[in-house]
Amino acid sequence: MRVVGYGYRMAVPPPPTMGKPRKIMKTAYELAMERLKKTAPVTKLTAAQKKEIAELESKCKAKIAERELFVQGELAKAVNKGDFEAIEQLEKQLSSDRKSLQADLEEKKEKVRHAGGRGSD
């Protein structure tokens, strides 16, 4: 009985890499991150910028909480009256207020980020 190739191929070592490191293929995520770094390099924030952004976020959360408390009080009044149109309008108003406060926050944060990059202007 004859076994073809068994043992022969196992004895042959893999071809040498000639001192070159083997290239490992990158994932799509890694490739995308490399492209992103080329088009929009990451800027490091200073401690002062981080502190200012944290203060802006804290103030925004406080404003949102204040609006929610006010609107919840108004909602309770509307529920007691049975005014469903007012309830719907108050919920829309609260949602709109949250969105506008968040947009305002993002705008202010961008100003802080860009102000740090031009510190010597």
CSV table of C-alpha atoms in Angstrom, one decimal:
chain,number,residue,atom,x,y,z
A,1,MET,CA,0.0,0.0,0.0
A,2,ARG,CA,1.3,3.4,-1.0
A,3,VAL,CA,0.5,6.8,0.6
A,4,VAL,CA,1.2,9.6,-1.8
A,5,GLY,CA,2.7,12.8,-0.3
A,6,TYR,CA,2.1,11.9,3.3
A,7,GLY,CA,5.2,12.7,5.4
A,8,TYR,CA,7.1,14.3,2.5
A,9,ARG,CA,5.2,17.6,2.6
A,10,MET,CA,5.3,17.6,6.4
A,11,ALA,CA,9.0,17.4,6.5
A,12,VAL,CA,9.6,20.5,4.3
A,13,PRO,CA,9.9,23.6,6.4
A,14,PRO,CA,7.9,26.7,5.4
A,15,PRO,CA,9.8,29.1,3.1
A,16,PRO,CA,12.0,31.6,4.9
A,17,THR,CA,10.8,35.2,5.1
A,18,MET,CA,14.3,36.5,4.3
A,19,GLY,CA,14.5,38.7,7.4
A,20,LYS,CA,11.3,40.6,6.4
A,21,PRO,CA,8.5,40.9,8.9
A,22,ARG,CA,5.3,39.4,7.8
A,23,LYS,CA,2.6,41.9,6.9
A,24,ILE,CA,-0.6,41.4,8.7
A,25,MET,CA,-3.7,42.6,6.9
A,26,LYS,CA,-5.5,45.5,8.6
A,27,THR,CA,-9.1,45.5,9.4
A,28,ALA,CA,-11.6,47.9,7.7
A,29,TYR,CA,-11.8,49.8,11.0
A,30,GLU,CA,-8.1,50.3,11.1
A,31,LEU,CA,-7.9,51.5,7.5
A,32,ALA,CA,-10.8,53.9,8.1
A,33,MET,CA,-9.2,55.3,11.2
A,34,GLU,CA,-5.9,55.9,9.2
A,35,ARG,CA,-7.8,57.8,6.5
A,36,LEU,CA,-9.7,59.8,9.1
A,37,LYS,CA,-6.4,60.8,10.8
A,38,LYS,CA,-5.1,62.0,7.5
A,39,THR,CA,-8.1,64.2,6.7
A,40,ALA,CA,-8.9,65.4,10.2
A,41,PRO,CA,-6.0,65.0,12.6
A,42,VAL,CA,-6.9,64.6,16.2
A,43,THR,CA,-6.1,67.6,18.3
A,44,LYS,CA,-5.3,67.2,22.0
A,45,LEU,CA,-7.3,69.4,24.4
A,46,THR,CA,-5.5,71.3,27.1
A,47,ALA,CA,-6.5,70.9,30.8
A,48,ALA,CA,-8.2,74.4,30.6
A,49,GLN,CA,-10.2,73.4,27.6
A,50,LYS,CA,-11.3,70.2,29.2
A,51,LYS,CA,-12.3,72.1,32.3
A,52,GLU,CA,-14.3,74.7,30.3
A,53,ILE,CA,-16.1,71.9,28.3
A,54,ALA,CA,-17.0,70.1,31.5
A,55,GLU,CA,-18.4,73.4,32.9
A,56,LEU,CA,-20.4,73.9,29.7
A,57,GLU,CA,-21.8,70.4,29.9
A,58,SER,CA,-22.7,70.9,33.6
A,59,LYS,CA,-24.5,74.1,32.9
A,60,CYS,CA,-26.4,72.5,29.9
A,61,LYS,CA,-27.5,69.6,32.1
A,62,ALA,CA,-28.7,72.1,34.7
A,63,LYS,CA,-30.7,74.1,32.2
A,64,ILE,CA,-32.3,70.9,30.8
A,65,ALA,CA,-33.2,69.7,34.3
A,66,GLU,CA,-34.7,73.1,35.0
A,67,ARG,CA,-36.8,73.0,31.9
A,68,GLU,CA,-37.9,69.4,32.6
A,69,LEU,CA,-39.1,70.4,36.1
A,70,PHE,CA,-41.0,73.3,34.8
A,71,VAL,CA,-42.7,71.4,32.0
A,72,GLN,CA,-43.5,68.4,34.3
A,73,GLY,CA,-45.3,70.8,36.6
A,74,GLU,CA,-47.3,72.1,33.6
A,75,LEU,CA,-47.9,68.6,32.4
A,76,ALA,CA,-49.4,67.6,35.8
A,77,LYS,CA,-51.7,70.6,35.6
A,78,ALA,CA,-52.8,69.6,32.1
A,79,VAL,CA,-53.4,66.0,33.1
A,80,ASN,CA,-55.6,67.1,36.0
A,81,LYS,CA,-57.6,69.3,33.6
A,82,GLY,CA,-57.7,66.5,31.0
A,83,ASP,CA,-56.3,68.9,28.3
A,84,PHE,CA,-54.7,66.4,26.0
A,85,GLU,CA,-53.7,69.0,23.4
A,86,ALA,CA,-51.8,70.9,26.0
A,87,ILE,CA,-50.0,67.7,27.1
A,88,GLU,CA,-48.9,67.0,23.6
A,89,GLN,CA,-47.8,70.5,23.0
A,90,LEU,CA,-45.8,70.5,26.3
A,91,GLU,CA,-44.1,67.3,25.4
A,92,LYS,CA,-43.1,68.7,22.0
A,93,GLN,CA,-41.9,71.9,23.6
A,94,LEU,CA,-39.7,69.9,26.0
A,95,SER,CA,-38.2,67.9,23.2
A,96,SER,CA,-37.6,71.1,21.2
A,97,ASP,CA,-36.0,72.8,24.2
A,98,ARG,CA,-33.7,69.8,24.8
A,99,LYS,CA,-32.6,69.8,21.1
A,100,SER,CA,-31.9,73.5,21.1
A,101,LEU,CA,-29.9,73.4,24.3
A,102,GLN,CA,-27.9,70.4,23.1
A,103,ALA,CA,-27.2,72.2,19.8
A,104,ASP,CA,-26.1,75.3,21.7
A,105,LEU,CA,-23.8,73.2,23.8
A,106,GLU,CA,-22.2,71.6,20.8
A,107,GLU,CA,-21.6,75.0,19.2
A,108,LYS,CA,-19.9,76.3,22.4
A,109,LYS,CA,-17.8,73.2,22.7
A,110,GLU,CA,-16.6,73.6,19.1
A,111,LYS,CA,-15.6,77.2,19.9
A,112,VAL,CA,-13.6,76.1,22.9
A,113,ARG,CA,-11.9,73.3,20.9
A,114,HIS,CA,-10.9,75.7,18.0
A,115,ALA,CA,-9.9,78.5,20.4
A,116,GLY,CA,-7.2,76.2,21.8
A,117,GLY,CA,-5.6,75.5,18.5
A,118,ARG,CA,-5.1,79.2,17.8
A,119,GLY,CA,-3.7,80.2,21.2
A,120,SER,CA,-0.8,82.1,19.6
A,121,ASP,CA,-2.9,84.2,17.2
